[in-house]
PDB file of N, CA and C in Angstrom:
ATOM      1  N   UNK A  17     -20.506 -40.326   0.621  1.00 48.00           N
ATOM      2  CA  UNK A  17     -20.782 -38.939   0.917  1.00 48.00           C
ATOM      3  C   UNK A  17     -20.025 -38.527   2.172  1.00 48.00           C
ATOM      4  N   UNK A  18     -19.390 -37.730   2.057  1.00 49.00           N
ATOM      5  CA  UNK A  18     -18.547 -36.940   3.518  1.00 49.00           C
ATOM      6  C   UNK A  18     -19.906 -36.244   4.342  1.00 49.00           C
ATOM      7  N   UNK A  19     -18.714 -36.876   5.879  1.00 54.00           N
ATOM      8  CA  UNK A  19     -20.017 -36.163   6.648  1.00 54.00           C
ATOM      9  C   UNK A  19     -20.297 -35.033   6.884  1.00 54.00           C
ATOM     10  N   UNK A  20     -19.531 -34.089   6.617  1.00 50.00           N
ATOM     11  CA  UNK A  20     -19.588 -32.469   6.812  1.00 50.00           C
ATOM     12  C   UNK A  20     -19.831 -31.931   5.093  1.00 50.00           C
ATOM     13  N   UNK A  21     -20.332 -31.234   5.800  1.00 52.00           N
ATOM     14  CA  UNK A  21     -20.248 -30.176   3.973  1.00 52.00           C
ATOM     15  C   UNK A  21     -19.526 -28.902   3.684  1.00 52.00           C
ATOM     16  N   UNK A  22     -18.808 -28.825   2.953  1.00 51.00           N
ATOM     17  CA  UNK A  22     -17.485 -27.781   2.702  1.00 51.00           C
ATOM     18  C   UNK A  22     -18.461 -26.742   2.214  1.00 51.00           C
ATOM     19  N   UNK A  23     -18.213 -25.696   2.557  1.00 52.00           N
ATOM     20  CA  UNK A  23     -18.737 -24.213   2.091  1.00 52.00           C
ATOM     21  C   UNK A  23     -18.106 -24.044   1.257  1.00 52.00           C
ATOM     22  N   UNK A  24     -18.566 -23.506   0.068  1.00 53.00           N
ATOM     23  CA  UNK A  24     -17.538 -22.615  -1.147  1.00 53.00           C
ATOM     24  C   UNK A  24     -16.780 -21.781  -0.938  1.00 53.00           C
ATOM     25  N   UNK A  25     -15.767 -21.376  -0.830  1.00 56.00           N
ATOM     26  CA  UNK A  25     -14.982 -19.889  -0.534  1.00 56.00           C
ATOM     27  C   UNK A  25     -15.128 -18.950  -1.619  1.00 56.00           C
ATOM     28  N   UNK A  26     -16.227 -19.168  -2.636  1.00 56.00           N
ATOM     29  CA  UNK A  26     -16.950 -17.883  -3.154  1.00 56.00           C
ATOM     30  C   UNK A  26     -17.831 -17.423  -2.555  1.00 56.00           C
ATOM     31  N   UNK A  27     -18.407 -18.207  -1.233  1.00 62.00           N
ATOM     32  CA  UNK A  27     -19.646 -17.454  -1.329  1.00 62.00           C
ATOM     33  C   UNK A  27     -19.555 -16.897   0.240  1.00 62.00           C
ATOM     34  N   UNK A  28     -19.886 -16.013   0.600  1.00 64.00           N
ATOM     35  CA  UNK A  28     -19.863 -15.171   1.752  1.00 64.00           C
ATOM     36  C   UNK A  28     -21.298 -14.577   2.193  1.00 64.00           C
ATOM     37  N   UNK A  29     -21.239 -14.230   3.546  1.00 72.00           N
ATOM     38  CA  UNK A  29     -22.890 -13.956   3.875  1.00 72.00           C
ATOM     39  C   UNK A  29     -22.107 -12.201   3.432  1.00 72.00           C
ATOM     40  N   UNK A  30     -23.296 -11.392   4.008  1.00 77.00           N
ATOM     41  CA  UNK A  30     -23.546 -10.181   3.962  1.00 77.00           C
ATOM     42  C   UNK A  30     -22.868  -9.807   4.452  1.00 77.00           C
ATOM     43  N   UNK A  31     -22.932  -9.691   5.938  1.00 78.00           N
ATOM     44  CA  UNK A  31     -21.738  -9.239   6.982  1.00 78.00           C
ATOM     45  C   UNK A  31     -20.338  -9.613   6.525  1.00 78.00           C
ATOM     46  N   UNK A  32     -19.796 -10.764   5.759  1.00 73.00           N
ATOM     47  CA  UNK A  32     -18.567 -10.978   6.053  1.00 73.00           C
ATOM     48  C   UNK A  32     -18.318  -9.853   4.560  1.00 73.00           C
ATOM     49  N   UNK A  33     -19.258 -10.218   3.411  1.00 76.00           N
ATOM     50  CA  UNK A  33     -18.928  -9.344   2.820  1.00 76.00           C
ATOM     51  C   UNK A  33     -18.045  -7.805   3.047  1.00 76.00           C
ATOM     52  N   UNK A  34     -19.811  -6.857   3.729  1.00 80.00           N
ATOM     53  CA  UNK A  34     -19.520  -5.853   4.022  1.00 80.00           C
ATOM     54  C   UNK A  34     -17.942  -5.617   5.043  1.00 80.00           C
ATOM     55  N   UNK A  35     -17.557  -6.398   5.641  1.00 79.00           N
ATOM     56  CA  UNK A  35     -16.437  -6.282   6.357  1.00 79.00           C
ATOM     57  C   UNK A  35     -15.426  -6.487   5.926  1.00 79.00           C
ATOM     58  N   UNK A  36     -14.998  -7.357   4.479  1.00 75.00           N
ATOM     59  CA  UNK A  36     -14.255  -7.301   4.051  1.00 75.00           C
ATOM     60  C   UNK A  36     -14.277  -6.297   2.893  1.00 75.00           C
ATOM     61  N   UNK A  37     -14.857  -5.559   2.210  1.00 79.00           N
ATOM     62  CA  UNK A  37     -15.222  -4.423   1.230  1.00 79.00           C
ATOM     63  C   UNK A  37     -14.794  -3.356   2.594  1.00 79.00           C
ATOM     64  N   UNK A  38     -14.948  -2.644   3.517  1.00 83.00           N
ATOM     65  CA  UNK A  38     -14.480  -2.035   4.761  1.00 83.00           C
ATOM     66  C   UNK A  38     -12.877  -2.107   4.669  1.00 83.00           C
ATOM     67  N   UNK A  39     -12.926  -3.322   5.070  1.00 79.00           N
ATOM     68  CA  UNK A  39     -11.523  -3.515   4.772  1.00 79.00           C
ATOM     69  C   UNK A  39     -10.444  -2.824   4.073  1.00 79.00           C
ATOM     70  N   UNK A  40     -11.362  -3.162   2.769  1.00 78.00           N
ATOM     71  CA  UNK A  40     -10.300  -2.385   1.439  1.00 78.00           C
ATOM     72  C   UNK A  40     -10.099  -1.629   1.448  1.00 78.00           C
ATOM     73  N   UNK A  41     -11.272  -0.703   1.944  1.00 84.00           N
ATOM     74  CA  UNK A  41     -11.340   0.912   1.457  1.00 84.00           C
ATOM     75  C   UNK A  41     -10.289   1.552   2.771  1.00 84.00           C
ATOM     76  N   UNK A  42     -10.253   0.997   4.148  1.00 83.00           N
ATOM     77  CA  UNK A  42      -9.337   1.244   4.823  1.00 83.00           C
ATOM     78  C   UNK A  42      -7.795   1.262   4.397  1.00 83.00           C
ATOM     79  N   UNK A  43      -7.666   0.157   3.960  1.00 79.00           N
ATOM     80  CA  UNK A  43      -6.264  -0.537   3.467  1.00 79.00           C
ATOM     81  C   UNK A  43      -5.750   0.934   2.150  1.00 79.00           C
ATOM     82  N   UNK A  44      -7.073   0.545   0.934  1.00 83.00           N
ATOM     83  CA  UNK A  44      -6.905   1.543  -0.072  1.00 83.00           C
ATOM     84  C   UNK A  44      -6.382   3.224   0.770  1.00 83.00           C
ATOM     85  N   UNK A  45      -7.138   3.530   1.591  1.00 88.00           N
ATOM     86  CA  UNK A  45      -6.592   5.155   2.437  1.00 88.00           C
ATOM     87  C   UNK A  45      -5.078   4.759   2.701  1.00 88.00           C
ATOM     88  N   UNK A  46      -5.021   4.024   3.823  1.00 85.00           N
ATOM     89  CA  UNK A  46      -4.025   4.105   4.122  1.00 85.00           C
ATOM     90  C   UNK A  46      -2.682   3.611   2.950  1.00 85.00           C
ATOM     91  N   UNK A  47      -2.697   3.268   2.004  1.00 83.00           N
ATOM     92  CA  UNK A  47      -1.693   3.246   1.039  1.00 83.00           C
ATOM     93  C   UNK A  47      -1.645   4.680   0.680  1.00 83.00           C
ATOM     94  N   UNK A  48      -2.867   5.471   0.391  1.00 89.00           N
ATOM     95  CA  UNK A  48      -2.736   6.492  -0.491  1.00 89.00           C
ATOM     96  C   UNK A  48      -2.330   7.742   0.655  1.00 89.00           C
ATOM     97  N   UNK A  49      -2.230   7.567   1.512  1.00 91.00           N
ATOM     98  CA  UNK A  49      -2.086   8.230   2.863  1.00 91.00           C
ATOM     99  C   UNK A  49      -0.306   8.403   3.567  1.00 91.00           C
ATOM    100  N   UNK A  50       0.114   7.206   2.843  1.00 89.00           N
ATOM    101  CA  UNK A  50       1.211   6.866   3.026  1.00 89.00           C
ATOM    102  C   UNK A  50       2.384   7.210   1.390  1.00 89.00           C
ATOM    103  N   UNK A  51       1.856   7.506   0.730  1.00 90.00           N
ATOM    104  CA  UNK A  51       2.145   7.787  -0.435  1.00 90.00           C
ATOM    105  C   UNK A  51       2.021   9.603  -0.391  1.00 90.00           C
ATOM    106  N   UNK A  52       1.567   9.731   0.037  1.00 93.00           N
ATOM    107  CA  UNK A  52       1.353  11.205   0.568  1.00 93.00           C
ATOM    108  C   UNK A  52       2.154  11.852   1.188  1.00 93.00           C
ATOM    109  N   UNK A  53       2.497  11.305   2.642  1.00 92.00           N
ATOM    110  CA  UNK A  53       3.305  11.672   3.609  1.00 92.00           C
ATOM    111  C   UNK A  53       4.892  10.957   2.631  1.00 92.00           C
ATOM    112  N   UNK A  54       4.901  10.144   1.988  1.00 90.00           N
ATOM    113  CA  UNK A  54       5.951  10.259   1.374  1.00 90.00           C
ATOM    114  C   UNK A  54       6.093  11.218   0.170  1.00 90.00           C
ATOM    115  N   UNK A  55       5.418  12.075  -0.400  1.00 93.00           N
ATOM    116  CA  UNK A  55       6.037  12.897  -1.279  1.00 93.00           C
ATOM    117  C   UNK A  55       5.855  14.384  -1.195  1.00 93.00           C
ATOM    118  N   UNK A  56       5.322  14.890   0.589  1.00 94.00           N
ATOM    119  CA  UNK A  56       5.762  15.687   0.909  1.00 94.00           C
ATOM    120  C   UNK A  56       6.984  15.537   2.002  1.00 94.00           C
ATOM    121  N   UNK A  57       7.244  14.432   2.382  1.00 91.00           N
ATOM    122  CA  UNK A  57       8.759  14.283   2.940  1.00 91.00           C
ATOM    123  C   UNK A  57       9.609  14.512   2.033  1.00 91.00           C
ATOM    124  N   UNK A  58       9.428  14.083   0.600  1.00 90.00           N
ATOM    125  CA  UNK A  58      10.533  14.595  -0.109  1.00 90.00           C
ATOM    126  C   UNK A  58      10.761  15.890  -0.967  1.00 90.00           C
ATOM    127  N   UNK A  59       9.349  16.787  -0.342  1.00 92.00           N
ATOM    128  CA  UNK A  59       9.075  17.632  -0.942  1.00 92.00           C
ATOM    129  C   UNK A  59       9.897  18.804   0.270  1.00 92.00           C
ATOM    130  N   UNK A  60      10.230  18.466   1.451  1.00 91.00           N
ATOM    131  CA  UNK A  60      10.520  19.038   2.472  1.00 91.00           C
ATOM    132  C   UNK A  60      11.933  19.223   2.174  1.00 91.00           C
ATOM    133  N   UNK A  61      12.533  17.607   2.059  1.00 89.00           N
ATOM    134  CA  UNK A  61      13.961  17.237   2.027  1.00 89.00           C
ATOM    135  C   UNK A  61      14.238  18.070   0.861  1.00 89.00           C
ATOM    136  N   UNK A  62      13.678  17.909   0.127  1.00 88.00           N
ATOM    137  CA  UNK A  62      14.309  18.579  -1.261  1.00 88.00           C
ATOM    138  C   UNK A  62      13.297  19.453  -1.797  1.00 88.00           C
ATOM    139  N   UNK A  63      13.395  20.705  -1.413  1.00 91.00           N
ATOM    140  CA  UNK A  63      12.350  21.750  -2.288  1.00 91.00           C
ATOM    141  C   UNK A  63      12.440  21.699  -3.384  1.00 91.00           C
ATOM    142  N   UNK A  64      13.194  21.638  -4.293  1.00 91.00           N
ATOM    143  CA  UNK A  64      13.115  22.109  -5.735  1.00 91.00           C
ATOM    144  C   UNK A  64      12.948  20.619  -6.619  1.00 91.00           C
ATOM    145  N   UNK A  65      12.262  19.763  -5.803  1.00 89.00           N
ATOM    146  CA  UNK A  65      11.557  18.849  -6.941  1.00 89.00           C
ATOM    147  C   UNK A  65      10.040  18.768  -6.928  1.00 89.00           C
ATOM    148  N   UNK A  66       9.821  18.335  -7.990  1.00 91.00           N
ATOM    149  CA  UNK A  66       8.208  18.611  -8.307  1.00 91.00           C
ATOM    150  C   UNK A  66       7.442  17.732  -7.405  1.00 91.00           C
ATOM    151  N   UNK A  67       6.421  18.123  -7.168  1.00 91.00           N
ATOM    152  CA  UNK A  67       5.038  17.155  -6.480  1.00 91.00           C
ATOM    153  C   UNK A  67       4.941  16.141  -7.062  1.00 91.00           C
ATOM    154  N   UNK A  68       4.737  15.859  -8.823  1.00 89.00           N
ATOM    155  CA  UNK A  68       4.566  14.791  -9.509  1.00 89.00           C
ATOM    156  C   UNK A  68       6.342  14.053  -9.357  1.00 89.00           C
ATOM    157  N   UNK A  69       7.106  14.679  -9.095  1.00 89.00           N
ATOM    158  CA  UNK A  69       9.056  13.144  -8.679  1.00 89.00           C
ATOM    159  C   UNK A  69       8.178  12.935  -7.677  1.00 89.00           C
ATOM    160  N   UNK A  70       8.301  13.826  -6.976  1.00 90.00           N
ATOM    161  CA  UNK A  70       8.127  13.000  -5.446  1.00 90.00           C
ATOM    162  C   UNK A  70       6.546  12.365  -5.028  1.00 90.00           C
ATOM    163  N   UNK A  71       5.716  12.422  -5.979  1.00 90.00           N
ATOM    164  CA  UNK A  71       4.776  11.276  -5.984  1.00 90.00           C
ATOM    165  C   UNK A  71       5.076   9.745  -6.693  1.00 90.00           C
ATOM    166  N   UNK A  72       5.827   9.905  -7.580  1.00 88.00           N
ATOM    167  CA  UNK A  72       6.376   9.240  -8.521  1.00 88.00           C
ATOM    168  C   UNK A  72       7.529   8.173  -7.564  1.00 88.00           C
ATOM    169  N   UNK A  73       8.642   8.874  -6.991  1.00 87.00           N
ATOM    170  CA  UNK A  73       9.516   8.739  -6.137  1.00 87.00           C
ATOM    171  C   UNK A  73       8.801   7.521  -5.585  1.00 87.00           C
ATOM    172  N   UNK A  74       7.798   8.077  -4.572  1.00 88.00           N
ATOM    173  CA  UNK A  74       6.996   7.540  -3.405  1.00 88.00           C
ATOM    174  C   UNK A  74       6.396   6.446  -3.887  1.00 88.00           C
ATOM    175  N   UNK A  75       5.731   6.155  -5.169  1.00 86.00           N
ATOM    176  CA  UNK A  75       5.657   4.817  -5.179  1.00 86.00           C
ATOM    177  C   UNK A  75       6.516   4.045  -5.574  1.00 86.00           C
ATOM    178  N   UNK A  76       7.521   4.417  -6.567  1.00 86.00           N
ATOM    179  CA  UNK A  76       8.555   3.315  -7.138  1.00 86.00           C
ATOM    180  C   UNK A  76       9.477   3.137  -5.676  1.00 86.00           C
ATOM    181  N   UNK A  77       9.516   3.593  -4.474  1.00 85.00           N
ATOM    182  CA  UNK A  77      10.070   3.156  -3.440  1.00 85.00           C
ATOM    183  C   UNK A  77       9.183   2.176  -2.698  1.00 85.00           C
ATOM    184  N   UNK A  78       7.530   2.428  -2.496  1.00 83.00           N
ATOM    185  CA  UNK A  78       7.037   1.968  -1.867  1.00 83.00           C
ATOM    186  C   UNK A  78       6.752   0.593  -2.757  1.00 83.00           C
ATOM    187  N   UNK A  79       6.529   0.402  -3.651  1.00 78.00           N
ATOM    188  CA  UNK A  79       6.523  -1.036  -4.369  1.00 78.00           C
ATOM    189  C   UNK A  79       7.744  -1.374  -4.891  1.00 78.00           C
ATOM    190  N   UNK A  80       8.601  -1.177  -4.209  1.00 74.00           N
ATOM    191  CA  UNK A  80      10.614  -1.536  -4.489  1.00 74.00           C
ATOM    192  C   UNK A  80      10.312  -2.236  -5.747  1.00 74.00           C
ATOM    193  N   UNK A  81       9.607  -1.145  -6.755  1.00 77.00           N
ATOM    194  CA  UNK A  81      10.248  -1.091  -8.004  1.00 77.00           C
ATOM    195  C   UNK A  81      11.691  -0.796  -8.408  1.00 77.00           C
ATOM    196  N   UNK A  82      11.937   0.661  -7.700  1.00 74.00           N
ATOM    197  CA  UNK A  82      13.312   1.216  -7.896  1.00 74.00           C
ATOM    198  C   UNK A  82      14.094   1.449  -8.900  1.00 74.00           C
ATOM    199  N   UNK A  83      13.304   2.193 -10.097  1.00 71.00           N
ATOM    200  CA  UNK A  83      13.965   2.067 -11.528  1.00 71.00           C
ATOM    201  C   UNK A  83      15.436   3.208 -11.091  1.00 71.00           C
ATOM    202  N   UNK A  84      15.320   4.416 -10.761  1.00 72.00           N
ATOM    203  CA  UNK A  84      16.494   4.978 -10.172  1.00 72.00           C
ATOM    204  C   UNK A  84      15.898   5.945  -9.081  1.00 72.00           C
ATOM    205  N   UNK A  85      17.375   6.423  -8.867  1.00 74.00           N
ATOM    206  CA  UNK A  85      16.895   7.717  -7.994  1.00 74.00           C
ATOM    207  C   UNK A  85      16.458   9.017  -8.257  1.00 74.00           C
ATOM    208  N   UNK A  86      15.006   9.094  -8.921  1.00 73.00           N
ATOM    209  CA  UNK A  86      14.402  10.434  -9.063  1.00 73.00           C
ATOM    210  C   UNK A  86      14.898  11.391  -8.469  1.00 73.00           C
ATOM    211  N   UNK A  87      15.294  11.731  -6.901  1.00 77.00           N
ATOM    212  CA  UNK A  87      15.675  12.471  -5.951  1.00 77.00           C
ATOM    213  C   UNK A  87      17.021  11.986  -5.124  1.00 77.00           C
ATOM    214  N   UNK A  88      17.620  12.301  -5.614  1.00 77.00           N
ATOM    215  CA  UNK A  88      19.082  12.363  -5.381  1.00 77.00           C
ATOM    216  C   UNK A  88      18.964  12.476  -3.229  1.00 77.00           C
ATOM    217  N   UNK A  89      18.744  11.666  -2.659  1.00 76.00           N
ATOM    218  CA  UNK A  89      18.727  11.449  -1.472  1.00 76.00           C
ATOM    219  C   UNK A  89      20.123  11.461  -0.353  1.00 76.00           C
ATOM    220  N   UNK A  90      20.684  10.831  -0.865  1.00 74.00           N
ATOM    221  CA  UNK A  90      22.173  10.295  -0.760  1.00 74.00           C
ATOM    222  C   UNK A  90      23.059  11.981   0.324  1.00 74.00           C
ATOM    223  N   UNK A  91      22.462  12.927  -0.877  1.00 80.00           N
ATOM    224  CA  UNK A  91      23.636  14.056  -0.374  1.00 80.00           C
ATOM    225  C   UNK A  91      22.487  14.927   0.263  1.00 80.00           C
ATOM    226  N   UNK A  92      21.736  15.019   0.870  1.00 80.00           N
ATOM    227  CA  UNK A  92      20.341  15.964   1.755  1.00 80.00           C
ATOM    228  C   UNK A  92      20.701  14.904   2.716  1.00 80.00           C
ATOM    229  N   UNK A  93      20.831  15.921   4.020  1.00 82.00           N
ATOM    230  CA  UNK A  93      20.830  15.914   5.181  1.00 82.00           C
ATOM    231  C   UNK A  93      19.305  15.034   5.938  1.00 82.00           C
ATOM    232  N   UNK A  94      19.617  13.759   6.350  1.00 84.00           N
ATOM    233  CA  UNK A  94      18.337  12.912   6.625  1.00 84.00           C
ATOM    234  C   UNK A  94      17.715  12.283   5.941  1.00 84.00           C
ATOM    235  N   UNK A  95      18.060  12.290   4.423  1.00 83.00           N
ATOM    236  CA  UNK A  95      17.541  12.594   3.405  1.00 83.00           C
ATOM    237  C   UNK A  95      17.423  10.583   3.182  1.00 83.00           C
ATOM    238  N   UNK A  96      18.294   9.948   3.456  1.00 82.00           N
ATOM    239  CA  UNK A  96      18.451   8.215   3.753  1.00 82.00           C
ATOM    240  C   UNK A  96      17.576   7.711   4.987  1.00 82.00           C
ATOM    241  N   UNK A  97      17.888   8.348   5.802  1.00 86.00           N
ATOM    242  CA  UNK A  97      17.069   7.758   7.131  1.00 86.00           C
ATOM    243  C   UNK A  97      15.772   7.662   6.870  1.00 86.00           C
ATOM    244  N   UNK A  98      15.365   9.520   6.086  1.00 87.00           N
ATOM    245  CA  UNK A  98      13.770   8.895   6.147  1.00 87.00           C
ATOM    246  C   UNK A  98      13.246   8.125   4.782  1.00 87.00           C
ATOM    247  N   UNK A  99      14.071   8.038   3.802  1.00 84.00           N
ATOM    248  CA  UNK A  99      13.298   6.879   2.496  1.00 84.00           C
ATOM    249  C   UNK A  99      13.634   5.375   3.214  1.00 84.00           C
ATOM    250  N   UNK A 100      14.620   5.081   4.139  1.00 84.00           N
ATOM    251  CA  UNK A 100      14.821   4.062   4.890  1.00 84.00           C
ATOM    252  C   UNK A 100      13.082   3.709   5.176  1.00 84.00           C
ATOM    253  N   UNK A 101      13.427   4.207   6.692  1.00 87.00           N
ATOM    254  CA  UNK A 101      12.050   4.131   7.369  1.00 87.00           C
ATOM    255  C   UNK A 101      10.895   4.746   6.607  1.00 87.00           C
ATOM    256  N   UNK A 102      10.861   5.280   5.480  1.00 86.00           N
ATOM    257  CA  UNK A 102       9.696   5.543   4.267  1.00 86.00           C
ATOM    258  C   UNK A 102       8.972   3.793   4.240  1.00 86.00           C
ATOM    259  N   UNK A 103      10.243   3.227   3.154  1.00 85.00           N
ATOM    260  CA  UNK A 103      10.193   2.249   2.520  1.00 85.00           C
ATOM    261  C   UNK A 103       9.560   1.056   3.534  1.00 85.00           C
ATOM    262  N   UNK A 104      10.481   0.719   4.545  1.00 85.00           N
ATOM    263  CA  UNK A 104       9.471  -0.282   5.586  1.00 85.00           C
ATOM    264  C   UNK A 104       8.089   0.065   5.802  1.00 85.00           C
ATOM    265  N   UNK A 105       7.875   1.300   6.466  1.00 83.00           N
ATOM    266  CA  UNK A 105       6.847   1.394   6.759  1.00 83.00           C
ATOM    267  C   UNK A 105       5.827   1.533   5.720  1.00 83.00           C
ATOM    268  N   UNK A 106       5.879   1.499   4.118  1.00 81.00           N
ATOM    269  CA  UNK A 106       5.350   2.095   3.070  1.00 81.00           C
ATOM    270  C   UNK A 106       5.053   0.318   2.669  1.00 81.00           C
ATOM    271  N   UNK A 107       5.975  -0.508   2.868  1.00 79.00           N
ATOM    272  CA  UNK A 107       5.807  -2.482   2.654  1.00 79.00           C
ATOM    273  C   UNK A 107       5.116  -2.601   3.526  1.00 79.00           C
ATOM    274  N   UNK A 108       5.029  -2.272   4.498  1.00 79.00           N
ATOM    275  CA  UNK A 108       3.962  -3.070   5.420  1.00 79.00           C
ATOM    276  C   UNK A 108       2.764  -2.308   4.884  1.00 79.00           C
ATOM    277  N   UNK A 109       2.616  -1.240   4.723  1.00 77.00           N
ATOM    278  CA  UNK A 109       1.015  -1.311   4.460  1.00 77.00           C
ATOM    279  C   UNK A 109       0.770  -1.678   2.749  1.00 77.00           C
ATOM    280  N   UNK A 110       1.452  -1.730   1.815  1.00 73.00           N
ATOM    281  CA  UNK A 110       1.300  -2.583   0.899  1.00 73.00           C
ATOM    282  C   UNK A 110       0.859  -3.440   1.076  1.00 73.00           C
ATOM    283  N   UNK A 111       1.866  -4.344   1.942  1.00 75.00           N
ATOM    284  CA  UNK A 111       1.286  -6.188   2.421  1.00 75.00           C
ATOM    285  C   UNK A 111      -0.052  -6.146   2.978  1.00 75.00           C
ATOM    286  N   UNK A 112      -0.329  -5.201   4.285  1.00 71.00           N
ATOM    287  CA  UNK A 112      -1.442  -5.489   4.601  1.00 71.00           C
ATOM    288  C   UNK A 112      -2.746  -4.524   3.587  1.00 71.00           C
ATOM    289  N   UNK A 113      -2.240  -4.212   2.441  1.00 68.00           N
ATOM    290  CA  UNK A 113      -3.374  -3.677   1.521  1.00 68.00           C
ATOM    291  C   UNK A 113      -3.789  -5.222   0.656  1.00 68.00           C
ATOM    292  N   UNK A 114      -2.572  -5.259   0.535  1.00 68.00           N
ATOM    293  CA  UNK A 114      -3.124  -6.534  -0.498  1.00 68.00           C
ATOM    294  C   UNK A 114      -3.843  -7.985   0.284  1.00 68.00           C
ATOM    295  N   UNK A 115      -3.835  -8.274   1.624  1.00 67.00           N
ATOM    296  CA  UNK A 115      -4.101  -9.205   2.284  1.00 67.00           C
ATOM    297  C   UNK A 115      -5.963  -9.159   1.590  1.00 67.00           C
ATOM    298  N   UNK A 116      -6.690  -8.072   2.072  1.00 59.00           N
ATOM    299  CA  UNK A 116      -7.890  -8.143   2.226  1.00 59.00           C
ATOM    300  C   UNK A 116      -8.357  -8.900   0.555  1.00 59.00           C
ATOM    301  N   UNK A 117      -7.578  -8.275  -0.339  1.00 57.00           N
ATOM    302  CA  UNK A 117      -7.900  -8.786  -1.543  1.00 57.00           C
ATOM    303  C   UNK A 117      -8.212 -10.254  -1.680  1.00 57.00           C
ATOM    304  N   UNK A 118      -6.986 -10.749  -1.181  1.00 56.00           N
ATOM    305  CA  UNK A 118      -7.598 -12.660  -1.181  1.00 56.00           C
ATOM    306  C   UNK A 118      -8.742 -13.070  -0.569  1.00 56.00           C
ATOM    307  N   UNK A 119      -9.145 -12.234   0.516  1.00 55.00           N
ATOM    308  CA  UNK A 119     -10.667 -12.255   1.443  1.00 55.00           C
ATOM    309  C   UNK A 119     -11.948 -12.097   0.990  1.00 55.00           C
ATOM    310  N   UNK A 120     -11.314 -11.250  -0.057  1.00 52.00           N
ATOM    311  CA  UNK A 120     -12.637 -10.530  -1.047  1.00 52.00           C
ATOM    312  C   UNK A 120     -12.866 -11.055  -2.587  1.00 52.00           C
ATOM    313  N   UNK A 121     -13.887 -12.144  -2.851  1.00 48.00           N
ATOM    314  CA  UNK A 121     -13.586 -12.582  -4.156  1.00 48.00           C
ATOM    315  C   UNK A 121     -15.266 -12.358  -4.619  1.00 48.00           C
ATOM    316  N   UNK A 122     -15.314 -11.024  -5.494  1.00 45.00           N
ATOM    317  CA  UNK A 122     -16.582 -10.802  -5.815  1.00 45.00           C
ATOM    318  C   UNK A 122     -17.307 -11.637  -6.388  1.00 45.00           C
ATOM    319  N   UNK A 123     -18.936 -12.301  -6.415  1.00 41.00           N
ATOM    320  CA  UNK A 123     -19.461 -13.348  -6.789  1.00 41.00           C
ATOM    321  C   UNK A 123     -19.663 -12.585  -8.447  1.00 41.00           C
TER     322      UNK A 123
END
């Protein structure tokens, strides 16, 4: 018999629960928050595309899916710099959306 006893990593008290369920719903905003501010940036850059490209846009950039370029970026003024700095800043909170998930394994 080992002298310590291993805890399950299914099972969690209350508190750690509730703090990691917190978690999510933070993580969950801020993706959808960031998905936002990206498809009225491209709603700025480029008026005459729809709310639904540039929601559309905003995630196939932010999960560098990248099937093409919905919004022709390339020739709008700024129009690279900010799907640049979109895209980083749009992966990091991906990554840290998905972190809490491994934390959280419902019983």
């Amino acid at each position: 018999m080992l002298p310590f006893r291993r805890r399950s990593s299914f099972v969690f008290s209350d508190a750690e629960y509730r703090t990691g369920v917190r978690r999510l719903y933070i993580a969950f905003t801020v993706v959808i928050t960031i998905l936002i501010i990206g498809a009225m940036g491209i709603k700025l850059l480029s008026p005459e595309t729809s709310f639904t490209k540039a929601i559309y846009f905003s995630v196939i950039t932010i999960t560098t899916i990248g099937f093409s370029e919905v919004v022709d970026v390339q020739h709008i003024e700024g129009g690279m710099w900010f799907i640049t700095i979109y895209a980083l800043f749009g992966m990091g909170s991906m990554l840290w959306w998905h972190a809490p998930q491994k934390s959280i394994q419902l019983q």
